[in-house]
PDB file of C-alpha atoms in Angstrom:
ATOM      1  CA  MET A  83     -23.701 -16.387 -10.230  1.00 45.00           C
ATOM      2  CA  ALA A  84     -22.625 -14.540  -7.734  1.00 58.00           C
ATOM      3  CA  PHE A  85     -18.345 -13.998  -6.885  1.00 63.00           C
ATOM      4  CA  VAL A  86     -18.180 -14.993  -3.161  1.00 66.00           C
ATOM      5  CA  ALA A  87     -15.261 -15.462  -1.342  1.00 67.00           C
ATOM      6  CA  SER A  88     -14.599 -15.771   2.657  1.00 71.00           C
ATOM      7  CA  LYS A  89     -11.204 -14.756   4.423  1.00 85.00           C
ATOM      8  CA  CYS A  90     -10.122 -12.949   1.595  1.00 94.00           C
ATOM      9  CA  VAL A  91      -8.694  -9.307   2.215  1.00 96.00           C
ATOM     10  CA  ALA A  92     -10.461  -6.153   1.044  1.00 97.00           C
ATOM     11  CA  LEU A  93      -8.091  -3.443   0.225  1.00 98.00           C
ATOM     12  CA  LEU A  94      -9.443   0.164   0.484  1.00 98.00           C
ATOM     13  CA  GLY A  95      -6.542   3.335  -0.148  1.00 97.00           C
ATOM     14  CA  ASP A  96      -6.793   6.487  -1.499  1.00 95.00           C
ATOM     15  CA  LEU A  97      -4.093   9.626  -2.849  1.00 95.00           C
ATOM     16  CA  VAL A  98      -3.811  11.924   0.583  1.00 91.00           C
ATOM     17  CA  SER A  99      -4.249  15.789  -0.095  1.00 77.00           C
ATOM     18  CA  SER A 100      -4.717  15.163  -3.255  1.00 79.00           C
ATOM     19  CA  ARG A 101      -6.982  18.503  -3.893  1.00 75.00           C
ATOM     20  CA  ALA A 102      -3.996  20.031  -3.369  1.00 73.00           C
ATOM     21  CA  ALA A 103      -2.190  18.243  -6.715  1.00 77.00           C
ATOM     22  CA  ALA A 104      -0.974  21.176  -9.308  1.00 79.00           C
ATOM     23  CA  ASP A 105      -2.468  18.746 -12.142  1.00 87.00           C
ATOM     24  CA  ARG A 106      -4.585  15.780 -10.951  1.00 88.00           C
ATOM     25  CA  ARG A 107      -5.193  14.497 -14.714  1.00 90.00           C
ATOM     26  CA  ALA A 108      -1.072  13.580 -14.325  1.00 92.00           C
ATOM     27  CA  LEU A 109      -1.407  12.088 -11.011  1.00 93.00           C
ATOM     28  CA  HIS A 110      -4.677   9.683 -11.702  1.00 92.00           C
ATOM     29  CA  ASP A 111      -2.772   8.379 -14.322  1.00 94.00           C
ATOM     30  CA  GLU A 112       0.259   7.944 -11.975  1.00 95.00           C
ATOM     31  CA  LEU A 113      -2.009   6.156  -9.966  1.00 96.00           C
ATOM     32  CA  VAL A 114      -3.577   3.945 -12.489  1.00 96.00           C
ATOM     33  CA  ALA A 115      -0.536   2.928 -14.369  1.00 96.00           C
ATOM     34  CA  ALA A 116       0.674   2.032 -10.340  1.00 96.00           C
ATOM     35  CA  LEU A 117      -2.676   0.119 -10.087  1.00 97.00           C
ATOM     36  CA  GLU A 118      -1.824  -2.072 -13.663  1.00 96.00           C
ATOM     37  CA  LEU A 119       1.942  -2.474 -12.723  1.00 95.00           C
ATOM     38  CA  GLN A 120       0.881  -4.392  -9.100  1.00 96.00           C
ATOM     39  CA  ASN A 121      -2.174  -6.454 -10.651  1.00 96.00           C
ATOM     40  CA  ALA A 122       0.219  -7.531 -13.400  1.00 95.00           C
ATOM     41  CA  ALA A 123       3.101  -7.836 -11.052  1.00 92.00           C
ATOM     42  CA  LEU A 124       0.522 -10.092  -8.219  1.00 90.00           C
ATOM     43  CA  THR A 125      -2.783 -11.629  -8.942  1.00 87.00           C
ATOM     44  CA  PRO A 126      -5.323 -10.095  -7.661  1.00 94.00           C
ATOM     45  CA  LEU A 127      -8.768 -12.218  -6.464  1.00 93.00           C
ATOM     46  CA  HIS A 128     -10.674  -8.995  -7.667  1.00 93.00           C
ATOM     47  CA  PRO A 129      -8.337  -6.296  -9.654  1.00 94.00           C
ATOM     48  CA  LEU A 130      -6.844  -2.791  -8.397  1.00 96.00           C
ATOM     49  CA  ARG A 131      -8.754   0.093  -9.724  1.00 95.00           C
ATOM     50  CA  VAL A 132      -9.758   2.662  -9.236  1.00 95.00           C
ATOM     51  CA  THR A 133     -13.321   3.863  -8.243  1.00 91.00           C
ATOM     52  CA  VAL A 134     -14.641   7.180  -7.557  1.00 86.00           C
ATOM     53  CA  GLY A 135     -11.737  10.255  -7.905  1.00 81.00           C
ATOM     54  CA  ASP A 136      -9.040   9.912  -5.637  1.00 89.00           C
ATOM     55  CA  GLU A 137     -10.541   6.039  -4.556  1.00 94.00           C
ATOM     56  CA  PHE A 138      -9.246   2.598  -5.109  1.00 97.00           C
ATOM     57  CA  GLN A 139      -9.840  -0.796  -4.076  1.00 96.00           C
ATOM     58  CA  GLY A 140      -9.483  -4.721  -4.709  1.00 96.00           C
ATOM     59  CA  VAL A 141     -10.013  -8.141  -3.470  1.00 96.00           C
ATOM     60  CA  PHE A 142      -6.092 -10.423  -2.281  1.00 96.00           C
ATOM     61  CA  ALA A 143      -6.886 -14.275  -1.727  1.00 95.00           C
ATOM     62  CA  THR A 144      -4.096 -13.141   1.480  1.00 95.00           C
ATOM     63  CA  LEU A 145      -2.509 -10.506   3.653  1.00 96.00           C
ATOM     64  CA  GLY A 146      -0.073 -10.424   2.793  1.00 96.00           C
ATOM     65  CA  GLY A 147      -0.374  -9.880  -1.605  1.00 96.00           C
ATOM     66  CA  ALA A 148      -2.684  -6.842  -0.840  1.00 97.00           C
ATOM     67  CA  LEU A 149       0.533  -5.698   1.519  1.00 98.00           C
ATOM     68  CA  GLY A 150       2.653  -6.499  -1.148  1.00 97.00           C
ATOM     69  CA  ALA A 151       0.689  -4.530  -3.382  1.00 97.00           C
ATOM     70  CA  ALA A 152      -0.072  -1.396  -1.178  1.00 98.00           C
ATOM     71  CA  TYR A 153       4.313  -0.784  -0.373  1.00 98.00           C
ATOM     72  CA  GLY A 154       4.224  -1.493  -4.636  1.00 97.00           C
ATOM     73  CA  VAL A 155       2.017   1.783  -5.117  1.00 97.00           C
ATOM     74  CA  ARG A 156       3.230   4.134  -2.128  1.00 97.00           C
ATOM     75  CA  LEU A 157       6.554   3.033  -3.888  1.00 97.00           C
ATOM     76  CA  ALA A 158       5.803   4.088  -7.110  1.00 96.00           C
ATOM     77  CA  LEU A 159       4.035   6.974  -5.764  1.00 96.00           C
ATOM     78  CA  ALA A 160       5.990   8.911  -3.500  1.00 94.00           C
ATOM     79  CA  GLU A 161       7.249  11.887  -5.403  1.00 92.00           C
ATOM     80  CA  ALA A 162       3.122  11.995  -6.581  1.00 92.00           C
ATOM     81  CA  SER A 163       1.543  11.674  -4.100  1.00 93.00           C
ATOM     82  CA  ASP A 164       1.496  10.454  -0.048  1.00 93.00           C
ATOM     83  CA  VAL A 165      -1.572   7.846  -0.052  1.00 97.00           C
ATOM     84  CA  ARG A 166      -3.270   5.874   2.521  1.00 97.00           C
ATOM     85  CA  PHE A 167      -4.631   2.127   2.577  1.00 98.00           C
ATOM     86  CA  GLY A 168      -7.296   0.145   4.412  1.00 98.00           C
ATOM     87  CA  PHE A 169      -7.786  -3.209   4.497  1.00 98.00           C
ATOM     88  CA  GLY A 170     -10.304  -5.904   6.045  1.00 97.00           C
ATOM     89  CA  ARG A 171      -9.990  -9.624   6.488  1.00 95.00           C
ATOM     90  CA  GLY A 172     -13.402 -10.931   5.654  1.00 95.00           C
ATOM     91  CA  ARG A 173     -16.402 -12.024   3.114  1.00 93.00           C
ATOM     92  CA  VAL A 174     -16.191 -10.582  -0.162  1.00 92.00           C
ATOM     93  CA  GLU A 175     -19.872 -10.939  -2.492  1.00 87.00           C
ATOM     94  CA  THR A 176     -20.286  -9.383  -6.335  1.00 79.00           C
ATOM     95  CA  VAL A 177     -23.340  -8.639  -5.739  1.00 77.00           C
ATOM     96  CA  ASP A 178     -23.871  -7.287  -9.450  1.00 75.00           C
ATOM     97  CA  ALA A 179     -21.479  -8.115 -12.129  1.00 73.00           C
ATOM     98  CA  ALA A 180     -22.021  -6.096 -14.878  1.00 72.00           C
ATOM     99  CA  ALA A 181     -21.903  -2.821 -12.088  1.00 68.00           C
ATOM    100  CA  GLY A 182     -19.036  -4.137 -10.367  1.00 69.00           C
ATOM    101  CA  ILE A 183     -20.707  -3.433  -7.413  1.00 78.00           C
ATOM    102  CA  GLN A 184     -19.351  -5.781  -4.444  1.00 81.00           C
ATOM    103  CA  ASP A 185     -20.132  -6.155  -0.628  1.00 83.00           C
ATOM    104  CA  GLY A 186     -19.843  -8.650   2.251  1.00 92.00           C
ATOM    105  CA  SER A 187     -17.740  -8.336   5.964  1.00 95.00           C
ATOM    106  CA  ALA A 188     -14.253  -7.236   4.274  1.00 95.00           C
ATOM    107  CA  TRP A 189     -15.333  -4.707   2.484  1.00 96.00           C
ATOM    108  CA  TRP A 190     -17.393  -3.157   6.118  1.00 96.00           C
ATOM    109  CA  ALA A 191     -13.609  -4.076   7.879  1.00 97.00           C
ATOM    110  CA  ALA A 192     -11.657  -1.948   5.182  1.00 97.00           C
ATOM    111  CA  ARG A 193     -14.156   1.104   5.080  1.00 97.00           C
ATOM    112  CA  ASP A 194     -13.692   1.018   9.124  1.00 97.00           C
ATOM    113  CA  ALA A 195     -10.207   0.338   8.615  1.00 98.00           C
ATOM    114  CA  ILE A 196      -9.015   3.317   6.231  1.00 98.00           C
ATOM    115  CA  VAL A 197     -11.595   5.956   8.193  1.00 97.00           C
ATOM    116  CA  ALA A 198      -9.167   4.123  11.810  1.00 97.00           C
ATOM    117  CA  VAL A 199      -6.144   5.493  10.041  1.00 97.00           C
ATOM    118  CA  GLU A 200      -7.219   8.865   8.636  1.00 96.00           C
ATOM    119  CA  ALA A 201      -8.231   9.508  12.057  1.00 97.00           C
ATOM    120  CA  LEU A 202      -5.311   7.875  13.599  1.00 97.00           C
ATOM    121  CA  ALA A 203      -3.024  10.176  11.186  1.00 96.00           C
ATOM    122  CA  GLY A 204      -4.828  13.644  12.019  1.00 96.00           C
ATOM    123  CA  GLN A 205      -2.971  13.241  15.103  1.00 97.00           C
ATOM    124  CA  ALA A 206       0.785  14.641  15.977  1.00 97.00           C
ATOM    125  CA  ALA A 207       1.724  11.580  17.758  1.00 96.00           C
ATOM    126  CA  GLN A 208       0.481   9.518  14.607  1.00 97.00           C
ATOM    127  CA  ALA A 209       1.329  11.666  11.825  1.00 97.00           C
ATOM    128  CA  SER A 210       3.371   8.595   9.258  1.00 97.00           C
ATOM    129  CA  ARG A 211       0.092   5.623  10.020  1.00 97.00           C
ATOM    130  CA  ARG A 212      -1.141   5.466   6.964  1.00 98.00           C
ATOM    131  CA  MET A 213      -2.053   1.885   6.910  1.00 98.00           C
ATOM    132  CA  LEU A 214      -4.242  -0.187   9.263  1.00 98.00           C
ATOM    133  CA  VAL A 215      -5.997  -3.288   9.573  1.00 98.00           C
ATOM    134  CA  ARG A 216      -9.799  -4.741  10.477  1.00 97.00           C
ATOM    135  CA  SER A 217     -11.181  -8.402  10.581  1.00 96.00           C
ATOM    136  CA  ALA A 218     -15.197  -8.588  10.157  1.00 94.00           C
ATOM    137  CA  PRO A 219     -16.542  -9.734  13.534  1.00 92.00           C
ATOM    138  CA  ASP A 220     -16.284 -13.323  12.912  1.00 89.00           C
ATOM    139  CA  GLU A 221     -12.539 -13.052  11.957  1.00 90.00           C
ATOM    140  CA  PRO A 222      -9.371 -13.377  13.788  1.00 88.00           C
ATOM    141  CA  SER A 223      -8.038  -9.656  15.267  1.00 91.00           C
ATOM    142  CA  PRO A 224      -4.860  -9.099  13.659  1.00 91.00           C
ATOM    143  CA  ALA A 225      -1.979  -9.947  15.786  1.00 91.00           C
ATOM    144  CA  PRO A 226      -0.977  -7.059  17.902  1.00 92.00           C
ATOM    145  CA  GLU A 227       2.600  -7.812  16.867  1.00 94.00           C
ATOM    146  CA  LEU A 228       1.498  -7.006  12.733  1.00 95.00           C
ATOM    147  CA  SER A 229      -0.017  -3.724  13.837  1.00 94.00           C
ATOM    148  CA  ALA A 230       3.407  -2.785  15.406  1.00 96.00           C
ATOM    149  CA  ALA A 231       5.196  -3.923  12.429  1.00 97.00           C
ATOM    150  CA  LEU A 232       2.243  -1.828  10.580  1.00 97.00           C
ATOM    151  CA  ALA A 233       2.408   1.241  12.627  1.00 97.00           C
ATOM    152  CA  SER A 234       7.002   0.316  12.968  1.00 97.00           C
ATOM    153  CA  VAL A 235       7.528   0.670   8.701  1.00 98.00           C
ATOM    154  CA  ASP A 236       4.641   3.637   8.043  1.00 98.00           C
ATOM    155  CA  ALA A 237       7.446   5.795  10.311  1.00 97.00           C
ATOM    156  CA  MET A 238      10.068   4.158   8.635  1.00 97.00           C
ATOM    157  CA  MET A 239       8.989   4.803   5.316  1.00 97.00           C
ATOM    158  CA  ALA A 240       7.544   8.661   6.356  1.00 96.00           C
ATOM    159  CA  ARG A 241      11.755   9.813   6.888  1.00 96.00           C
ATOM    160  CA  LEU A 242      12.671   8.444   3.727  1.00 97.00           C
ATOM    161  CA  ASP A 243      13.329  10.677   0.978  1.00 97.00           C
ATOM    162  CA  HIS A 244      12.820  10.625  -2.568  1.00 96.00           C
ATOM    163  CA  ARG A 245      15.998   9.221  -3.373  1.00 97.00           C
ATOM    164  CA  SER A 246      15.749   6.588  -0.453  1.00 98.00           C
ATOM    165  CA  LEU A 247      12.244   5.189  -1.547  1.00 97.00           C
ATOM    166  CA  ARG A 248      14.079   3.991  -4.897  1.00 97.00           C
ATOM    167  CA  ILE A 249      15.900   3.266  -3.713  1.00 98.00           C
ATOM    168  CA  LEU A 250      13.401   0.591  -1.182  1.00 98.00           C
ATOM    169  CA  ALA A 251      12.130   0.220  -4.574  1.00 97.00           C
ATOM    170  CA  GLY A 252      14.920  -1.220  -6.312  1.00 97.00           C
ATOM    171  CA  LEU A 253      16.279  -3.038  -3.550  1.00 97.00           C
ATOM    172  CA  LEU A 254      13.168  -4.929  -3.268  1.00 96.00           C
ATOM    173  CA  ARG A 255      13.196  -6.168  -6.909  1.00 94.00           C
ATOM    174  CA  GLY A 256      16.269  -7.404  -6.617  1.00 95.00           C
ATOM    175  CA  VAL A 257      18.890  -4.220  -8.631  1.00 97.00           C
ATOM    176  CA  THR A 258      22.934  -3.943  -7.554  1.00 96.00           C
ATOM    177  CA  GLN A 259      22.979  -1.254  -5.363  1.00 96.00           C
ATOM    178  CA  ARG A 260      26.016  -0.572  -8.118  1.00 96.00           C
ATOM    179  CA  ASP A 261      23.038   0.090 -10.861  1.00 97.00           C
ATOM    180  CA  LEU A 262      20.264   1.803  -8.509  1.00 97.00           C
ATOM    181  CA  ALA A 263      23.836   4.399  -7.926  1.00 98.00           C
ATOM    182  CA  ALA A 264      24.089   4.332 -12.078  1.00 97.00           C
ATOM    183  CA  ALA A 265      20.137   5.498 -12.079  1.00 96.00           C
ATOM    184  CA  GLU A 266      20.940   7.874  -9.584  1.00 97.00           C
ATOM    185  CA  GLY A 267      24.015   9.850 -11.049  1.00 97.00           C
ATOM    186  CA  VAL A 268      26.487   9.305  -7.732  1.00 97.00           C
ATOM    187  CA  SER A 269      28.782   6.358  -7.025  1.00 97.00           C
ATOM    188  CA  ALA A 270      27.802   3.282  -5.408  1.00 96.00           C
ATOM    189  CA  SER A 271      29.567   4.290  -2.586  1.00 97.00           C
ATOM    190  CA  ALA A 272      27.019   7.172  -1.363  1.00 97.00           C
ATOM    191  CA  VAL A 273      24.477   4.276  -2.110  1.00 97.00           C
ATOM    192  CA  SER A 274      26.068   2.099   0.114  1.00 97.00           C
ATOM    193  CA  GLN A 275      26.552   4.871   2.905  1.00 97.00           C
ATOM    194  CA  ARG A 276      22.682   5.737   2.350  1.00 98.00           C
ATOM    195  CA  VAL A 277      21.256   1.378   2.509  1.00 98.00           C
ATOM    196  CA  ARG A 278      23.009   1.373   5.744  1.00 97.00           C
ATOM    197  CA  ARG A 279      22.831   4.472   7.344  1.00 97.00           C
ATOM    198  CA  GLU A 280      18.337   4.647   7.167  1.00 97.00           C
ATOM    199  CA  SER A 281      18.467   0.968   7.606  1.00 97.00           C
ATOM    200  CA  LEU A 282      17.449  -0.013   3.995  1.00 98.00           C
ATOM    201  CA  GLU A 283      17.876  -3.268   3.593  1.00 97.00           C
ATOM    202  CA  VAL A 284      16.356  -3.938   6.940  1.00 97.00           C
ATOM    203  CA  LEU A 285      13.202  -2.510   5.465  1.00 97.00           C
ATOM    204  CA  ALA A 286      13.224  -4.117   2.241  1.00 97.00           C
ATOM    205  CA  GLY A 287      13.541  -7.169   4.470  1.00 97.00           C
ATOM    206  CA  ALA A 288      10.526  -6.141   6.549  1.00 97.00           C
ATOM    207  CA  LEU A 289       8.119  -5.079   4.093  1.00 97.00           C
ATOM    208  CA  THR A 290       9.026  -8.723   2.048  1.00 96.00           C
ATOM    209  CA  ASP A 291       8.384 -11.029   5.051  1.00 96.00           C
ATOM    210  CA  LEU A 292       5.068  -8.435   5.802  1.00 96.00           C
ATOM    211  CA  GLY A 293       4.167  -9.406   1.913  1.00 94.00           C
ATOM    212  CA  ARG A 294       4.225 -13.045   3.032  1.00 93.00           C
ATOM    213  CA  ALA A 295       1.496 -12.699   5.635  1.00 90.00           C
ATOM    214  CA  ALA A 296      -1.218 -15.502   5.084  1.00 81.00           C
TER     215      ALA A 296
END
């Protein structure tokens, strides 16, 4: 029997400028590892998996679950590649279980979203945009507050260097600043100053709240 899910969220992701990577096989391996990490940490309806080239997908029961997975993947790959995402709220149906082929309004909305966010990022004033949510015609449109939050988080993350992104990832995992400092080979004071200067605790809180979205 075909799997059918309504009121779910389809996630489409792809790596930005991956064709320029010096070692595409190594980048692919890092992507697979990042997806497996999120599959183990979360409970997707359909696990995140690579589809073709540098594209990947998954299905989640809630938008928060999909966003949490996406931010986890972004942070895991921060030093290897940038990533963009489209999220679609709607219906998903497995039309060929053996081949893993799915269809439905959530996928159409997710495709619209990832195409739209790529177009946005092509504008100089919107270059930091990496995430966008779209809804199927029979689903409520995303709240303006959600779109604003995603755009704001994108802008904040775009300003962070690799060290700050590693520290942000650690804060989300509950690692203490002292342990983060040891891992980075710097003083606890240096980490504390960076956390304050770049509002990393605020950003970690925002990512946590977005991960709770219905």
